[in-house]
Short mmCIF file of C-alpha atoms in Angstrom, two decimals:
data_model
loop_
_atom_site.label_atom_id
_atom_site.label_comp_id
_atom_site.label_asym_id
_atom_site.label_seq_id
_atom_site.Cartn_x
_atom_site.Cartn_y
_atom_site.Cartn_z
CA UNK A 4 143.45 90.74 24.70
CA UNK A 5 144.98 93.32 27.04
CA UNK A 6 143.51 95.55 29.68
CA UNK A 7 145.05 98.09 32.05
CA UNK A 8 144.90 97.75 35.81
CA UNK A 9 142.63 100.77 36.05
CA UNK A 10 140.05 99.17 33.78
CA UNK A 11 140.12 96.07 35.88
CA UNK A 12 139.53 97.83 39.16
CA UNK A 13 135.88 98.50 38.46
CA UNK A 14 135.04 94.81 38.22
CA UNK A 15 134.76 92.15 40.89
CA UNK A 16 136.29 88.77 40.19
CA UNK A 17 132.85 87.35 39.46
CA UNK A 18 132.04 90.12 37.00
CA UNK A 19 135.32 89.70 35.15
CA UNK A 20 134.88 85.95 34.76
CA UNK A 21 131.21 86.09 33.74
CA UNK A 22 130.85 87.43 30.17
CA UNK A 23 127.17 88.18 30.77
CA UNK A 24 127.98 90.59 33.62
CA UNK A 25 130.71 92.73 32.06
CA UNK A 26 130.55 93.75 28.39
CA UNK A 27 134.10 93.01 27.24
CA UNK A 28 134.66 92.68 23.45
CA UNK A 29 137.06 89.82 24.05
CA UNK A 30 134.26 87.63 25.43
CA UNK A 31 131.87 88.60 22.64
CA UNK A 32 134.42 87.74 19.97
CA UNK A 33 135.48 84.34 21.30
CA UNK A 34 131.87 83.36 22.01
CA UNK A 35 130.89 84.17 18.41
CA UNK A 36 133.85 82.18 17.02
CA UNK A 37 133.11 79.25 19.34
CA UNK A 38 129.54 79.10 18.10
CA UNK A 39 130.82 78.14 14.62
CA UNK A 40 133.47 75.75 16.07
CA UNK A 41 136.36 77.99 14.97
CA UNK A 42 139.68 76.77 16.34
CA UNK A 43 141.81 79.37 18.12
CA UNK A 44 144.38 79.91 20.87
CA UNK A 45 144.38 82.82 23.27
CA UNK A 46 147.45 84.85 24.19
CA UNK A 47 147.08 87.31 27.06
CA UNK A 48 149.41 90.26 26.52
CA UNK A 49 151.18 91.75 29.57
CA UNK A 50 151.10 95.52 30.12
CA UNK A 51 154.87 95.81 30.63
CA UNK A 52 154.50 97.34 34.09
CA UNK A 53 152.64 95.02 36.45
CA UNK A 54 153.93 92.08 34.38
CA UNK A 55 157.04 92.10 32.25
CA UNK A 56 156.39 92.13 28.50
CA UNK A 57 157.65 88.71 27.43
CA UNK A 58 155.68 88.63 24.16
CA UNK A 59 157.80 87.41 21.22
CA UNK A 60 157.37 87.08 17.44
CA UNK A 61 157.88 83.33 17.81
CA UNK A 62 154.55 83.07 19.59
CA UNK A 63 152.79 84.01 16.33
CA UNK A 64 154.72 81.62 14.08
CA UNK A 65 152.49 79.14 12.29
CA UNK A 66 149.33 81.17 12.74
CA UNK A 67 147.83 82.45 9.45
CA UNK A 68 145.50 84.88 11.26
CA UNK A 69 145.76 86.95 14.42
CA UNK A 70 142.72 88.63 15.96
CA UNK A 71 143.21 91.66 18.21
CA UNK A 72 139.97 92.51 20.09
CA UNK A 73 139.88 96.11 21.33
CA UNK A 74 143.51 96.28 22.54
CA UNK A 75 143.58 100.03 23.09
CA UNK A 76 146.92 99.82 24.94
CA UNK A 77 149.91 97.93 23.59
CA UNK A 78 153.59 98.13 24.47
CA UNK A 79 156.15 99.23 21.84
CA UNK A 80 157.40 95.65 21.68
CA UNK A 81 153.92 94.31 20.96
CA UNK A 82 153.32 96.94 18.30
CA UNK A 83 156.61 96.05 16.60
CA UNK A 84 155.78 92.35 16.63
CA UNK A 85 152.32 92.83 15.16
CA UNK A 86 153.64 95.14 12.45
CA UNK A 87 156.39 92.65 11.53
CA UNK A 88 153.89 89.78 11.47
CA UNK A 89 151.69 91.64 8.96
CA UNK A 90 154.68 92.81 6.88
CA UNK A 91 155.75 89.18 6.54
CA UNK A 92 152.41 88.08 5.16
CA UNK A 93 150.43 87.32 8.32
CA UNK A 94 146.81 88.48 8.34
CA UNK A 95 145.45 90.54 11.24
CA UNK A 96 141.83 91.27 12.12
CA UNK A 97 141.49 94.30 14.41
CA UNK A 98 138.19 94.54 16.27
CA UNK A 99 137.65 97.96 17.81
CA UNK A 100 140.47 100.11 19.19
CA UNK A 101 144.15 99.45 18.61
CA UNK A 102 147.06 101.05 20.53
CA UNK A 103 145.41 104.50 20.78
CA UNK A 104 147.75 107.51 20.47
CA UNK A 105 150.33 105.56 18.47
CA UNK A 106 151.09 105.05 14.79
CA UNK A 107 150.27 101.33 14.85
CA UNK A 108 146.99 101.57 12.98
CA UNK A 109 148.62 103.44 10.07
CA UNK A 110 151.57 101.02 10.02
CA UNK A 111 149.23 98.03 9.85
CA UNK A 112 147.11 99.69 7.13
CA UNK A 113 150.24 100.13 5.02
CA UNK A 114 150.98 96.36 5.12
CA UNK A 115 147.77 95.59 3.22
CA UNK A 116 147.28 92.53 5.43
CA UNK A 117 145.08 94.04 8.12
CA UNK A 118 141.30 94.32 8.29
CA UNK A 119 139.63 96.75 10.74
CA UNK A 120 136.13 96.21 12.17
CA UNK A 121 134.31 98.86 14.21
CA UNK A 122 132.79 97.80 17.54
CA UNK A 123 130.46 100.77 17.72
CA UNK A 124 126.92 100.10 18.87
CA UNK A 125 125.53 97.13 20.77
CA UNK A 126 126.87 93.59 20.59
CA UNK A 127 123.97 92.59 18.34
CA UNK A 128 125.25 95.16 15.80
CA UNK A 129 129.00 94.74 15.88
CA UNK A 130 129.31 90.95 16.22
CA UNK A 131 127.66 90.33 12.82
CA UNK A 132 130.13 92.84 11.29
CA UNK A 133 133.01 91.04 12.97
CA UNK A 134 131.85 87.60 11.86
CA UNK A 135 131.50 88.70 8.20
CA UNK A 136 135.13 89.92 8.21
CA UNK A 137 136.26 86.82 10.14
CA UNK A 138 134.53 84.49 7.69
CA UNK A 139 136.47 86.06 4.75
CA UNK A 140 139.81 85.51 6.50
CA UNK A 141 139.40 82.23 8.31
CA UNK A 142 139.97 78.95 6.50
CA UNK A 143 138.57 76.32 8.82
CA UNK A 144 140.82 73.24 9.11
CA UNK A 145 137.64 71.37 10.04
CA UNK A 146 134.23 72.76 9.19
CA UNK A 147 131.51 71.56 11.55
CA UNK A 148 128.38 73.68 11.95
CA UNK A 149 126.60 71.37 14.40
CA UNK A 150 125.54 72.89 17.71
CA UNK A 151 127.09 71.73 21.01
CA UNK A 152 129.90 69.85 19.31
CA UNK A 153 133.48 70.75 20.24
CA UNK A 154 136.11 70.22 17.52
CA UNK A 155 139.90 70.28 17.74
CA UNK A 156 142.38 69.31 15.04
CA UNK A 157 146.02 68.31 15.57
CA UNK A 158 148.56 67.66 12.80
CA UNK A 159 151.94 66.03 13.29
CA UNK A 160 154.27 64.07 10.97
CA UNK A 161 151.83 63.82 8.12
CA UNK A 162 149.08 62.53 10.38
CA UNK A 163 145.87 64.28 11.44
CA UNK A 164 143.77 63.73 14.55
CA UNK A 165 140.33 65.33 14.88
CA UNK A 166 138.78 65.27 18.38
CA UNK A 167 135.02 65.58 18.74
CA UNK A 168 133.36 66.25 22.06
CA UNK A 169 129.55 65.99 22.24
CA UNK A 170 128.03 68.54 24.66
CA UNK A 171 124.37 67.49 24.08
CA UNK A 172 123.70 66.63 27.67
CA UNK A 173 120.19 65.51 28.64
CA UNK A 174 119.75 66.60 32.23
CA UNK A 175 116.60 64.52 32.83
CA UNK A 176 118.18 61.34 31.49
CA UNK A 177 121.57 62.26 33.00
CA UNK A 178 123.37 61.26 29.79
CA UNK A 179 124.83 62.68 26.61
CA UNK A 180 122.48 62.26 23.66
CA UNK A 181 124.22 60.77 20.63
CA UNK A 182 124.24 62.93 17.47
CA UNK A 183 122.30 61.05 14.84
CA UNK A 184 124.07 62.66 11.88
CA UNK A 185 127.19 64.85 11.77
CA UNK A 186 129.01 66.16 8.71
CA UNK A 187 132.59 67.39 8.75
CA UNK A 188 134.55 69.04 5.91
CA UNK A 189 138.26 68.52 6.42
CA UNK A 190 141.08 70.18 4.45
CA UNK A 191 144.52 68.79 3.63
CA UNK A 192 144.39 65.26 5.04
CA UNK A 193 146.03 62.13 3.75
CA UNK A 194 143.85 59.26 2.49
CA UNK A 195 140.16 58.59 2.78
CA UNK A 196 140.19 55.67 5.22
CA UNK A 197 140.20 57.18 8.73
CA UNK A 198 140.50 55.25 11.95
CA UNK A 199 137.62 56.02 14.34
CA UNK A 200 138.47 55.79 18.05
CA UNK A 201 136.07 55.91 20.99
CA UNK A 202 136.38 55.16 24.74
CA UNK A 203 136.24 51.53 25.81
CA UNK A 204 132.69 50.20 25.84
CA UNK A 205 131.36 52.93 23.52
CA UNK A 206 129.88 52.20 20.10
CA UNK A 207 132.00 53.26 17.13
CA UNK A 208 130.04 55.70 14.93
CA UNK A 209 129.19 54.63 11.38
CA UNK A 210 130.74 56.79 8.70
CA UNK A 211 131.08 57.56 5.01
CA UNK A 212 133.93 59.45 3.34
CA UNK A 213 133.83 61.46 0.13
CA UNK A 214 136.93 63.18 -1.26
CA UNK A 215 136.35 66.43 -3.15
CA UNK A 216 139.65 67.72 -4.46
CA UNK A 217 141.84 68.81 -1.56
CA UNK A 218 139.13 68.31 1.03
CA UNK A 219 137.31 65.38 2.52
CA UNK A 220 133.68 65.21 3.59
CA UNK A 221 133.08 62.84 6.50
CA UNK A 222 129.53 61.89 7.42
CA UNK A 223 129.24 60.32 10.88
CA UNK A 224 126.24 58.56 12.39
CA UNK A 225 125.40 58.20 16.09
CA UNK A 226 128.27 60.16 17.53
CA UNK A 227 128.67 59.66 21.28
CA UNK A 228 130.41 61.62 24.02
CA UNK A 229 133.98 61.51 22.68
CA UNK A 230 135.33 60.49 19.28
CA UNK A 231 138.75 60.73 17.71
CA UNK A 232 139.21 60.55 13.91
CA UNK A 233 142.71 59.71 12.71
CA UNK A 234 143.95 60.20 9.11
CA UNK A 235 147.32 59.16 7.71
#
């Protein structure tokens, strides 16, 4: 995401931080992705004037998909990096405007690795369009469609760690309500005998594992506040 100083001047700090007070496509996009537990990182691009443009191609290495939400202003360096990323096989999803008044859109179209989604209309209209395009490009490393469950996956040295955070807080009882049943679909993990880790004093969830080709289905029972699943 990138914005110019002029566009920021019409918002107070509170308005900028609260996605319900200022309609910024960036907030709409990350909220929609978060609702399906998509895993993503955010890179804030400098404008090259108020902050030096230190964006490099190395920052995109290892990412199979880059989403650019309504970045109507981009530096030449940023345009070159995005074009090179797509030319080298990286996939880009452009939501809304992209570097207006430049040849970037055409250059990205010519790579064949870029999808464009219009943000015309209200959020209720353009977010479904965005999510359809996103769903065709995004291969979830861990698929978990449960509500109020945070999921993060980390891979290193042939091992995989999946972190689950349960956000189902019961305000009246002042406690997190355990999830009775939770199903995860996990791609590209070693073995089918995970180690389940929980904080001291917490009950370890029951589980069942089924391997289906290159993916594993993991069914968990009574998932508490924080659980780590380790494969490999």
